[in-house]
mmCIF file of C-alpha atoms and ligand atoms in Angstrom:
data_model
loop_
_atom_site.group_PDB
_atom_site.id
_atom_site.type_symbol
_atom_site.label_atom_id
_atom_site.label_comp_id
_atom_site.label_asym_id
_atom_site.label_seq_id
_atom_site.Cartn_x
_atom_site.Cartn_y
_atom_site.Cartn_z
ATOM 1 C CA MET A 1 16.216 -30.210 3.912
ATOM 2 C CA ASP A 2 14.270 -30.478 7.157
ATOM 3 C CA PRO A 3 14.092 -26.911 8.455
ATOM 4 C CA VAL A 4 14.525 -25.935 12.076
ATOM 5 C CA ARG A 5 11.151 -25.005 13.658
ATOM 6 C CA ASP A 6 10.379 -22.329 16.230
ATOM 7 C CA THR A 7 8.249 -22.526 19.381
ATOM 8 C CA TYR A 8 5.063 -22.345 17.264
ATOM 9 C CA GLY A 9 6.290 -24.967 14.806
ATOM 10 C CA ARG A 10 7.040 -22.342 12.129
ATOM 11 C CA PRO A 11 9.908 -23.461 9.868
ATOM 12 C CA LEU A 12 12.859 -21.274 8.911
ATOM 13 C CA ARG A 13 12.399 -21.210 5.149
ATOM 14 C CA SER A 14 13.079 -17.720 3.908
ATOM 15 C CA LEU A 15 15.749 -15.102 4.456
ATOM 16 C CA ARG A 16 15.654 -11.409 3.570
ATOM 17 C CA ILE A 17 19.096 -10.000 3.101
ATOM 18 C CA SER A 18 19.500 -6.240 3.365
ATOM 19 C CA VAL A 19 22.588 -5.285 1.369
ATOM 20 C CA THR A 20 22.646 -1.603 2.317
ATOM 21 C CA ASP A 21 20.843 0.797 4.638
ATOM 22 C CA ARG A 22 21.261 3.677 2.164
ATOM 23 C CA CYS A 23 18.498 4.823 -0.122
ATOM 24 C CA ASN A 24 18.024 7.245 -2.987
ATOM 25 C CA LEU A 25 14.395 7.943 -1.980
ATOM 26 C CA ARG A 26 12.876 9.236 1.239
ATOM 27 C CA CYS A 27 9.427 7.608 1.304
ATOM 28 C CA GLU A 28 7.142 9.198 3.865
ATOM 29 C CA TYR A 29 6.168 5.817 5.365
ATOM 30 C CA CYS A 30 9.753 4.560 5.678
ATOM 31 C CA MET A 31 12.289 7.427 5.886
ATOM 32 C CA PRO A 32 10.391 10.599 6.768
ATOM 33 C CA GLN A 33 13.202 12.316 8.694
ATOM 34 C CA GLU A 34 15.671 14.884 7.362
ATOM 35 C CA ASP A 35 18.763 13.032 8.495
ATOM 36 C CA TYR A 36 19.753 9.541 9.538
ATOM 37 C CA VAL A 37 22.487 7.713 11.408
ATOM 38 C CA TRP A 38 24.017 5.244 8.936
ATOM 39 C CA LEU A 39 25.775 1.942 9.446
ATOM 40 C CA GLU A 40 29.571 2.157 9.295
ATOM 41 C CA ARG A 41 30.763 1.217 5.816
ATOM 42 C CA SER A 42 33.483 -0.994 7.289
ATOM 43 C CA ALA A 43 30.762 -2.927 9.117
ATOM 44 C CA LEU A 44 28.979 -3.947 5.903
ATOM 45 C CA LEU A 45 29.245 -7.600 5.025
ATOM 46 C CA SER A 46 31.208 -8.350 1.880
ATOM 47 C CA PHE A 47 29.486 -10.369 -0.847
ATOM 48 C CA GLU A 48 31.558 -13.372 0.250
ATOM 49 C CA GLU A 49 30.422 -12.961 3.854
ATOM 50 C CA ILE A 50 26.778 -12.640 2.778
ATOM 51 C CA THR A 51 27.155 -15.802 0.706
ATOM 52 C CA GLU A 52 28.734 -17.626 3.636
ATOM 53 C CA LEU A 53 25.800 -16.666 5.862
ATOM 54 C CA ALA A 54 23.277 -17.594 3.177
ATOM 55 C CA THR A 55 24.930 -21.010 2.899
ATOM 56 C CA ILE A 56 24.629 -21.518 6.658
ATOM 57 C CA PHE A 57 20.985 -20.413 6.610
ATOM 58 C CA ALA A 58 20.347 -22.841 3.752
ATOM 59 C CA SER A 59 21.774 -25.622 5.940
ATOM 60 C CA ALA A 60 19.158 -24.669 8.559
ATOM 61 C CA GLY A 61 16.340 -25.011 6.026
ATOM 62 C CA VAL A 62 16.198 -21.713 4.107
ATOM 63 C CA GLU A 63 15.142 -22.199 0.477
ATOM 64 C CA LYS A 64 14.168 -18.662 -0.466
ATOM 65 C CA LEU A 65 16.333 -15.554 -0.505
ATOM 66 C CA ARG A 66 15.259 -11.967 -1.120
ATOM 67 C CA LEU A 67 17.683 -9.091 -1.538
ATOM 68 C CA THR A 68 16.444 -5.826 -0.119
ATOM 69 C CA GLY A 69 17.569 -2.719 1.752
ATOM 70 C CA GLY A 70 17.561 0.368 1.861
ATOM 71 C CA GLU A 71 17.812 0.423 -1.874
ATOM 72 C CA PRO A 72 19.715 -2.732 -2.858
ATOM 73 C CA LEU A 73 20.776 -1.361 -6.245
ATOM 74 C CA LEU A 74 22.926 1.229 -4.490
ATOM 75 C CA ARG A 75 25.281 -1.633 -3.683
ATOM 76 C CA ARG A 76 27.781 -1.677 -6.539
ATOM 77 C CA ASN A 77 28.134 -4.818 -8.680
ATOM 78 C CA LEU A 78 25.104 -6.421 -7.091
ATOM 79 C CA ASP A 79 24.926 -8.849 -10.002
ATOM 80 C CA ARG A 80 28.097 -10.443 -8.604
ATOM 81 C CA LEU A 81 26.264 -11.186 -5.352
ATOM 82 C CA VAL A 82 23.307 -12.575 -7.297
ATOM 83 C CA LEU A 83 25.676 -14.916 -9.112
ATOM 84 C CA LEU A 84 27.175 -16.136 -5.819
ATOM 85 C CA LEU A 85 23.787 -16.624 -4.131
ATOM 86 C CA ALA A 86 22.294 -18.417 -7.134
ATOM 87 C CA GLN A 87 24.878 -21.150 -6.559
ATOM 88 C CA VAL A 88 24.152 -21.716 -2.859
ATOM 89 C CA PRO A 89 23.007 -25.341 -2.461
ATOM 90 C CA GLY A 90 19.355 -25.639 -1.423
ATOM 91 C CA ILE A 91 18.240 -22.205 -2.650
ATOM 92 C CA ARG A 92 15.343 -22.617 -5.046
ATOM 93 C CA ASP A 93 14.078 -19.025 -5.130
ATOM 94 C CA LEU A 94 16.125 -15.846 -5.441
ATOM 95 C CA ALA A 95 14.252 -12.534 -5.522
ATOM 96 C CA LEU A 96 14.863 -8.798 -5.205
ATOM 97 C CA THR A 97 12.796 -5.893 -3.880
ATOM 98 C CA THR A 98 13.779 -2.516 -5.327
ATOM 99 C CA ASN A 99 12.406 0.973 -5.747
ATOM 100 C CA GLY A 100 13.199 0.544 -9.430
ATOM 101 C CA LEU A 101 15.128 3.793 -9.936
ATOM 102 C CA GLN A 102 18.223 2.023 -11.282
ATOM 103 C CA LEU A 103 16.593 -1.177 -12.449
ATOM 104 C CA ALA A 104 16.602 -0.340 -16.165
ATOM 105 C CA GLN A 105 20.433 -0.408 -16.238
ATOM 106 C CA HIS A 106 20.736 -3.684 -14.315
ATOM 107 C CA ALA A 107 17.707 -5.902 -14.983
ATOM 108 C CA ALA A 108 19.265 -7.940 -17.789
ATOM 109 C CA ALA A 109 22.512 -8.541 -15.859
ATOM 110 C CA PHE A 110 20.567 -9.657 -12.765
ATOM 111 C CA ARG A 111 18.538 -12.097 -14.839
ATOM 112 C CA GLN A 112 21.655 -13.478 -16.422
ATOM 113 C CA ALA A 113 23.306 -13.863 -13.029
ATOM 114 C CA GLY A 114 20.407 -16.025 -11.816
ATOM 115 C CA LEU A 115 17.870 -13.680 -10.211
ATOM 116 C CA GLN A 116 14.442 -15.274 -10.613
ATOM 117 C CA ARG A 117 11.899 -12.729 -9.439
ATOM 118 C CA VAL A 118 11.692 -8.972 -9.003
ATOM 119 C CA THR A 119 9.337 -6.813 -6.949
ATOM 120 C CA VAL A 120 9.290 -3.105 -7.739
ATOM 121 C CA SER A 121 7.773 -0.625 -5.306
ATOM 122 C CA LEU A 122 5.428 1.798 -7.053
ATOM 123 C CA ASP A 123 2.855 3.520 -4.849
ATOM 124 C CA THR A 124 1.421 5.983 -7.327
ATOM 125 C CA LEU A 125 1.031 6.498 -11.057
ATOM 126 C CA ARG A 126 1.151 10.263 -10.677
ATOM 127 C CA PRO A 127 4.627 11.804 -10.942
ATOM 128 C CA GLU A 128 3.748 14.756 -8.690
ATOM 129 C CA ARG A 129 2.542 12.399 -5.970
ATOM 130 C CA PHE A 130 5.703 10.322 -6.336
ATOM 131 C CA THR A 131 7.807 13.432 -5.726
ATOM 132 C CA ALA A 132 5.705 14.467 -2.733
ATOM 133 C CA LEU A 133 5.883 10.958 -1.240
ATOM 134 C CA THR A 134 9.560 10.256 -1.851
ATOM 135 C CA ARG A 135 10.981 13.797 -1.737
ATOM 136 C CA ARG A 136 12.916 12.898 -4.880
ATOM 137 C CA THR A 137 12.228 12.800 -8.617
ATOM 138 C CA GLY A 138 12.415 9.695 -10.780
ATOM 139 C CA HIS A 139 8.900 8.362 -11.376
ATOM 140 C CA GLN A 140 9.621 7.864 -15.078
ATOM 141 C CA ARG A 141 12.793 5.919 -14.267
ATOM 142 C CA VAL A 142 10.789 3.539 -12.079
ATOM 143 C CA LEU A 143 8.405 2.922 -14.975
ATOM 144 C CA GLU A 144 11.390 2.275 -17.238
ATOM 145 C CA GLY A 145 12.759 -0.116 -14.624
ATOM 146 C CA ILE A 146 9.523 -2.103 -14.655
ATOM 147 C CA ALA A 147 9.592 -2.250 -18.458
ATOM 148 C CA ALA A 148 13.216 -3.445 -18.393
ATOM 149 C CA ALA A 149 12.355 -6.136 -15.855
ATOM 150 C CA GLN A 150 9.569 -7.366 -18.128
ATOM 151 C CA ALA A 151 11.942 -7.408 -21.077
ATOM 152 C CA ALA A 152 14.501 -9.396 -19.067
ATOM 153 C CA ASP A 153 12.010 -12.243 -18.730
ATOM 154 C CA PHE A 154 12.009 -12.865 -14.976
ATOM 155 C CA ALA A 155 9.809 -15.674 -13.657
ATOM 156 C CA SER A 156 7.702 -12.900 -12.157
ATOM 157 C CA VAL A 157 7.647 -9.129 -11.845
ATOM 158 C CA LYS A 158 5.452 -7.791 -9.072
ATOM 159 C CA ILE A 159 4.515 -4.310 -7.953
ATOM 160 C CA ASN A 160 4.352 -3.339 -4.260
ATOM 161 C CA ALA A 161 2.114 -0.386 -3.425
ATOM 162 C CA VAL A 162 1.752 0.898 0.131
ATOM 163 C CA ILE A 163 -1.728 2.398 0.386
ATOM 164 C CA MET A 164 -2.180 5.390 2.675
ATOM 165 C CA ARG A 165 -5.544 6.948 3.354
ATOM 166 C CA GLY A 166 -5.774 10.411 1.886
ATOM 167 C CA PHE A 167 -2.659 9.933 -0.217
ATOM 168 C CA ASN A 168 -3.192 7.193 -2.812
ATOM 169 C CA HIS A 169 -6.247 5.170 -1.768
ATOM 170 C CA ASP A 170 -8.000 6.597 -4.829
ATOM 171 C CA GLU A 171 -5.477 4.814 -7.098
ATOM 172 C CA LEU A 172 -6.358 1.183 -6.319
ATOM 173 C CA ALA A 173 -8.098 0.542 -9.633
ATOM 174 C CA ASP A 174 -5.515 2.563 -11.588
ATOM 175 C CA LEU A 175 -2.759 0.409 -10.112
ATOM 176 C CA VAL A 176 -4.679 -2.772 -10.931
ATOM 177 C CA GLU A 177 -4.986 -1.527 -14.525
ATOM 178 C CA PHE A 178 -1.278 -0.708 -14.598
ATOM 179 C CA GLY A 179 -0.526 -4.243 -13.424
ATOM 180 C CA ARG A 180 -2.798 -5.671 -16.098
ATOM 181 C CA ALA A 181 -1.150 -3.610 -18.833
ATOM 182 C CA HIS A 182 2.364 -4.535 -17.677
ATOM 183 C CA ARG A 183 1.740 -8.202 -16.794
ATOM 184 C CA ALA A 184 2.808 -7.516 -13.219
ATOM 185 C CA GLU A 185 0.729 -8.615 -10.233
ATOM 186 C CA VAL A 186 0.093 -5.719 -7.876
ATOM 187 C CA ARG A 187 0.277 -6.250 -4.132
ATOM 188 C CA PHE A 188 -1.361 -3.602 -2.002
ATOM 189 C CA ILE A 189 0.328 -3.183 1.372
ATOM 190 C CA GLU A 190 -1.296 -1.741 4.459
ATOM 191 C CA TYR A 191 0.668 1.095 6.050
ATOM 192 C CA MET A 192 2.615 -0.556 8.874
ATOM 193 C CA ASP A 193 3.834 0.898 12.154
ATOM 194 C CA VAL A 194 7.313 -0.539 11.690
ATOM 195 C CA GLY A 195 10.485 1.107 12.979
ATOM 196 C CA GLY A 196 11.193 4.128 10.794
ATOM 197 C CA ALA A 197 7.507 4.909 10.271
ATOM 198 C CA THR A 198 7.700 7.768 12.745
ATOM 199 C CA ARG A 199 4.729 9.562 11.175
ATOM 200 C CA TRP A 200 2.478 6.504 11.260
ATOM 201 C CA SER A 201 -1.062 6.945 12.550
ATOM 202 C CA SER A 202 -3.918 4.471 12.538
ATOM 203 C CA ALA A 203 -6.052 7.095 10.783
ATOM 204 C CA GLN A 204 -3.855 6.740 7.690
ATOM 205 C CA VAL A 205 -4.128 2.961 7.519
ATOM 206 C CA PHE A 206 -6.318 1.924 4.608
ATOM 207 C CA SER A 207 -7.387 -1.583 5.529
ATOM 208 C CA ALA A 208 -7.519 -4.715 3.378
ATOM 209 C CA ALA A 209 -11.296 -4.819 3.984
ATOM 210 C CA GLU A 210 -11.681 -1.308 2.597
ATOM 211 C CA MET A 211 -9.477 -2.108 -0.401
ATOM 212 C CA LEU A 212 -11.593 -5.152 -1.226
ATOM 213 C CA ARG A 213 -14.820 -3.182 -0.875
ATOM 214 C CA ILE A 214 -13.634 -0.455 -3.261
ATOM 215 C CA LEU A 215 -12.319 -2.907 -5.827
ATOM 216 C CA ALA A 216 -15.528 -4.979 -5.655
ATOM 217 C CA GLU A 217 -17.591 -1.846 -6.251
ATOM 218 C CA ARG A 218 -15.556 -1.139 -9.344
ATOM 219 C CA TYR A 219 -15.066 -4.648 -10.765
ATOM 220 C CA GLY A 220 -17.734 -6.912 -9.239
ATOM 221 C CA PRO A 221 -17.301 -9.992 -7.038
ATOM 222 C CA ILE A 222 -13.723 -10.770 -6.023
ATOM 223 C CA THR A 223 -12.610 -14.368 -5.524
ATOM 224 C CA PRO A 224 -9.974 -15.250 -2.894
ATOM 225 C CA LEU A 225 -7.334 -17.589 -4.302
ATOM 226 C CA ALA A 226 -5.552 -20.430 -2.567
ATOM 227 C CA PRO A 227 -1.980 -19.280 -1.909
ATOM 228 C CA HIS A 228 0.917 -20.637 -4.033
ATOM 229 C CA ASP A 229 2.844 -20.791 -0.782
ATOM 230 C CA SER A 230 1.078 -20.954 2.580
ATOM 231 C CA ALA A 231 3.777 -18.781 4.206
ATOM 232 C CA ALA A 232 3.539 -15.993 1.600
ATOM 233 C CA PRO A 233 2.596 -12.646 3.154
ATOM 234 C CA ALA A 234 0.124 -11.657 0.434
ATOM 235 C CA GLU A 235 -3.418 -12.972 0.217
ATOM 236 C CA ARG A 236 -4.267 -13.290 -3.468
ATOM 237 C CA TYR A 237 -7.524 -12.488 -5.219
ATOM 238 C CA ARG A 238 -9.033 -12.670 -8.692
ATOM 239 C CA LEU A 239 -11.278 -10.093 -10.301
ATOM 240 C CA PRO A 240 -14.219 -11.308 -12.417
ATOM 241 C CA ASP A 241 -12.210 -10.564 -15.583
ATOM 242 C CA GLY A 242 -9.350 -12.838 -14.445
ATOM 243 C CA VAL A 243 -6.806 -10.247 -13.272
ATOM 244 C CA THR A 244 -5.152 -11.228 -9.996
ATOM 245 C CA PHE A 245 -3.758 -9.048 -7.224
ATOM 246 C CA GLY A 246 -2.545 -9.449 -3.649
ATOM 247 C CA ILE A 247 -3.032 -7.682 -0.334
ATOM 248 C CA ILE A 248 -0.476 -7.682 2.465
ATOM 249 C CA SER A 249 -2.586 -6.885 5.487
ATOM 250 C CA SER A 250 0.109 -6.847 8.172
ATOM 251 C CA THR A 251 -1.590 -4.093 10.149
ATOM 252 C CA THR A 252 -5.226 -5.182 10.387
ATOM 253 C CA ARG A 253 -4.998 -8.943 9.665
ATOM 254 C CA PRO A 254 -1.471 -10.086 10.509
ATOM 255 C CA PHE A 255 -0.219 -13.457 9.334
ATOM 256 C CA CYS A 256 2.435 -14.193 11.977
ATOM 257 C CA GLY A 257 1.069 -17.715 12.451
ATOM 258 C CA SER A 258 2.677 -18.882 9.203
ATOM 259 C CA CYS A 259 5.725 -16.601 9.176
ATOM 260 C CA ASP A 260 8.897 -18.377 8.050
ATOM 261 C CA ARG A 261 10.979 -15.239 7.464
ATOM 262 C CA ALA A 262 14.315 -14.278 8.977
ATOM 263 C CA ARG A 263 16.241 -11.112 8.221
ATOM 264 C CA ILE A 264 19.843 -10.036 8.203
ATOM 265 C CA THR A 265 20.957 -6.432 8.000
ATOM 266 C CA ALA A 266 23.777 -5.209 5.786
ATOM 267 C CA ASP A 267 26.115 -5.415 8.798
ATOM 268 C CA GLY A 268 25.105 -8.954 9.670
ATOM 269 C CA MET A 269 22.546 -8.538 12.469
ATOM 270 C CA PHE A 270 20.056 -11.383 12.507
ATOM 271 C CA PHE A 271 16.430 -10.562 13.370
ATOM 272 C CA ARG A 272 13.699 -13.111 13.911
ATOM 273 C CA CYS A 273 10.881 -10.626 13.284
ATOM 274 C CA LEU A 274 10.376 -7.304 11.530
ATOM 275 C CA TYR A 275 9.256 -5.861 14.870
ATOM 276 C CA ALA A 276 11.926 -7.513 17.061
ATOM 277 C CA HIS A 277 13.752 -5.169 19.426
ATOM 278 C CA ASP A 278 16.946 -7.185 19.569
ATOM 279 C CA GLY A 279 19.023 -9.054 17.052
ATOM 280 C CA THR A 280 22.128 -11.216 17.048
ATOM 281 C CA ASP A 281 25.414 -10.066 15.576
ATOM 282 C CA LEU A 282 26.406 -12.786 13.100
ATOM 283 C CA LYS A 283 29.150 -10.649 11.561
ATOM 284 C CA ARG A 284 31.044 -10.802 14.847
ATOM 285 C CA LEU A 285 30.999 -14.595 14.667
ATOM 286 C CA LEU A 286 32.056 -14.620 11.003
ATOM 287 C CA ARG A 287 34.912 -12.191 11.548
ATOM 288 C CA ALA A 288 36.080 -14.084 14.661
ATOM 289 C CA GLN A 289 36.509 -17.111 12.356
ATOM 290 C CA VAL A 290 33.916 -19.124 14.264
ATOM 291 C CA ALA A 291 33.398 -22.389 12.369
ATOM 292 C CA PRO A 292 30.331 -22.527 10.095
ATOM 293 C CA ASP A 293 28.953 -25.503 12.044
ATOM 294 C CA GLU A 294 29.037 -23.471 15.235
ATOM 295 C CA ILE A 295 27.281 -20.531 13.592
ATOM 296 C CA LEU A 296 24.708 -22.999 12.276
ATOM 297 C CA ALA A 297 24.186 -24.387 15.773
ATOM 298 C CA THR A 298 23.690 -20.824 17.120
ATOM 299 C CA LEU A 299 21.234 -20.073 14.358
ATOM 300 C CA ARG A 300 19.254 -23.251 14.954
ATOM 301 C CA ARG A 301 19.093 -22.520 18.669
ATOM 302 C CA LEU A 302 17.933 -18.941 18.087
ATOM 303 C CA TRP A 303 15.218 -20.041 15.675
ATOM 304 C CA ALA A 304 14.112 -22.899 17.929
ATOM 305 C CA ASP A 305 13.585 -20.279 20.692
ATOM 306 C CA ARG A 306 11.667 -17.911 18.421
ATOM 307 C CA ALA A 307 8.326 -16.795 19.815
ATOM 308 C CA ASP A 308 7.948 -13.505 17.886
ATOM 309 C CA ARG A 309 4.541 -12.509 16.577
ATOM 310 C CA GLY A 310 5.278 -8.806 16.261
ATOM 311 C CA ALA A 311 2.391 -7.656 14.067
ATOM 312 C CA GLU A 312 -0.141 -9.605 16.140
ATOM 313 C CA ASP A 313 1.240 -8.062 19.331
ATOM 314 C CA ARG A 314 0.846 -4.614 17.785
ATOM 315 C CA LEU A 315 -2.740 -5.363 16.767
ATOM 316 C CA ALA A 316 -3.570 -6.407 20.321
ATOM 317 C CA LEU A 317 -2.560 -2.998 21.693
ATOM 318 C CA LYS A 318 -5.410 -0.761 22.832
ATOM 319 C CA SER A 319 -3.855 2.346 21.351
ATOM 320 C CA ARG A 320 -1.206 2.296 18.669
ATOM 321 C CA ALA A 321 1.471 4.908 18.071
ATOM 322 C CA PRO A 322 4.753 4.685 16.103
ATOM 323 C CA LEU A 323 6.880 1.782 17.273
ATOM 324 C CA PHE A 324 9.991 3.845 18.074
ATOM 325 C CA ARG A 325 10.718 7.486 18.816
ATOM 326 C CA VAL A 326 13.103 9.347 16.518
ATOM 327 C CA GLU A 327 15.734 9.527 19.305
ATOM 328 C CA ASP A 328 15.560 5.748 19.787
ATOM 329 C CA LEU A 329 16.043 5.168 16.069
ATOM 330 C CA LYS A 330 19.028 7.490 15.969
ATOM 331 C CA ALA A 331 20.519 5.679 18.969
ATOM 332 C CA ASN A 332 20.018 2.305 17.288
ATOM 333 C CA PRO A 333 19.555 2.431 13.512
ATOM 334 C CA HIS A 334 19.022 -1.345 13.487
ATOM 335 C CA HIS A 335 15.430 -0.576 14.432
ATOM 336 C CA GLU A 336 14.849 1.227 11.129
ATOM 337 C CA MET A 337 12.877 -0.539 8.391
ATOM 338 C CA HIS A 338 15.417 0.672 5.816
ATOM 339 C CA THR A 339 18.187 -1.038 7.824
ATOM 340 C CA ARG A 340 16.290 -4.182 8.590
ATOM 341 C CA GLY A 341 14.941 -4.693 5.085
ATOM 342 C CA GLY A 342 11.247 -4.809 4.203
HETATM 343 N N1 SAM B 1 14.001 0.206 -1.248
HETATM 344 C C1 SAM B 1 13.375 -0.959 -1.731
HETATM 345 C C2 SAM B 1 11.919 -0.704 -2.050
HETATM 346 O O1 SAM B 1 11.386 0.327 -1.645
HETATM 347 O O2 SAM B 1 11.337 -1.558 -2.709
HETATM 348 C C3 SAM B 1 13.498 -2.154 -0.792
HETATM 349 C C4 SAM B 1 13.393 -1.894 0.680
HETATM 350 S S1 SAM B 1 11.800 -1.322 1.253
HETATM 351 C C5 SAM B 1 12.076 -1.165 2.972
HETATM 352 C C6 SAM B 1 10.837 -2.815 1.087
HETATM 353 C C7 SAM B 1 9.340 -2.631 1.077
HETATM 354 O O3 SAM B 1 8.925 -2.155 2.342
HETATM 355 C C8 SAM B 1 8.828 -1.633 0.038
HETATM 356 O O4 SAM B 1 7.901 -2.249 -0.814
HETATM 357 C C9 SAM B 1 8.179 -0.584 0.881
HETATM 358 O O5 SAM B 1 7.074 -0.034 0.234
HETATM 359 C C10 SAM B 1 7.810 -1.325 2.143
HETATM 360 N N2 SAM B 1 7.617 -0.451 3.301
HETATM 361 C C11 SAM B 1 8.494 0.416 3.844
HETATM 362 N N3 SAM B 1 7.952 1.049 4.908
HETATM 363 C C12 SAM B 1 6.680 0.566 5.034
HETATM 364 C C13 SAM B 1 5.610 0.839 5.937
HETATM 365 N N4 SAM B 1 5.704 1.724 6.915
HETATM 366 N N5 SAM B 1 4.453 0.156 5.775
HETATM 367 C C14 SAM B 1 4.331 -0.762 4.778
HETATM 368 N N6 SAM B 1 5.305 -1.056 3.904
HETATM 369 C C15 SAM B 1 6.471 -0.396 4.028
HETATM 370 FE FE1 SF4 B 2 11.333 4.025 0.058
HETATM 371 FE FE2 SF4 B 2 12.455 1.571 -0.070
HETATM 372 FE FE3 SF4 B 2 13.945 3.721 0.323
HETATM 373 FE FE4 SF4 B 2 12.319 2.899 2.255
HETATM 374 S S1 SF4 B 2 14.048 1.797 1.489
HETATM 375 S S2 SF4 B 2 12.671 5.028 1.560
HETATM 376 S S3 SF4 B 2 10.593 2.130 1.026
HETATM 377 S S4 SF4 B 2 12.696 3.293 -1.482
HETATM 378 FE FE1 SF4 B 3 6.695 -12.552 10.802
HETATM 379 FE FE2 SF4 B 3 7.185 -10.765 12.693
HETATM 380 FE FE3 SF4 B 3 6.041 -10.020 10.374
HETATM 381 FE FE4 SF4 B 3 4.677 -11.476 12.195
HETATM 382 S S1 SF4 B 3 5.445 -9.394 12.432
HETATM 383 S S2 SF4 B 3 4.742 -11.826 9.978
HETATM 384 S S3 SF4 B 3 6.307 -12.801 12.990
HETATM 385 S S4 SF4 B 3 8.123 -10.828 10.659
#
């Protein structure tokens, strides 16, 4: 399928589908507030509506789908959605990002339904840090979720770890060792000033360059690897002993130039960039019975007009502060990372 290309020639190849804005954790870098304005439940797309949209996106060139949220496993019977999406013509990669809390109960069913890859977020190996970061308990359950994912034999299980200076930057090597022991590639993520990160400060960003320096001091020379996929957000590296890891350096070394990712929220808003201020309400079109071909034409037009390079624009700013104020996020929860899907 020849994908539609945007103003910079970037193809539309991958779609992140947020299935819920709710979450059972309150990570400091994502949901630091005490209370949130939630999407109306009646506004959430049904599994059939999500599948219909995914089919239209696939007709525009999308080959890769990732389920995310909020916490996607809070959506009941998610394996039914996996089964539907696995059958969408043109989709060759179906993945999930989860905080892992409920993964142990569902990993085998997801695999059976056709899920190919799983990424589990695990920022710390220390239970007390987990509780401080997420304001919830459950570290052990996340570890059990990772073990269950390994047992379910996915094509890959990866670990996402957001690294914050002064919180967990001393755990880089421990996380690499955890990945080695559990056959899961770790991807270190720079703390991003996305919507929702209302406590973000540049002082807390631990840069990719610093991560590489610390790991090289510990392990010796690190070799950059050619990417499996030139549009993948993570740069991959190999340690002298063969262990590989990735770094997602969205804050200090953004990779907008190769970005092929679109997003839809659980209520069907389409965003062309993680940092975009405005989206397009695809649910309205679906529920008004607009023909799929017309929705496809709208989608192609929107992508062809895409000029977003959000992370690069942020980097170019002289002084950086959180992207949105709390009042703005409450007025429009679509700006939240947990609504938009990471
Ligand atoms: N709840 C699921 C989870 O945590 O894996 C899926 C949704 S979460 C929004 C997706 C990813 O975004 C997670 O790996 C999370 O660590 C990352 N994330 C959230 N806020 C971030 C921030 N401010 N900077 C960098 N990564 C962030
Ligand atoms: Fe944490 Fe993911 Fe929930 Fe955000 S959506 S608070 S990153 S678990
Ligand atoms: Fe893509 Fe926007 Fe992220 Fe840049 S900031 S990589 S354009 S989603």
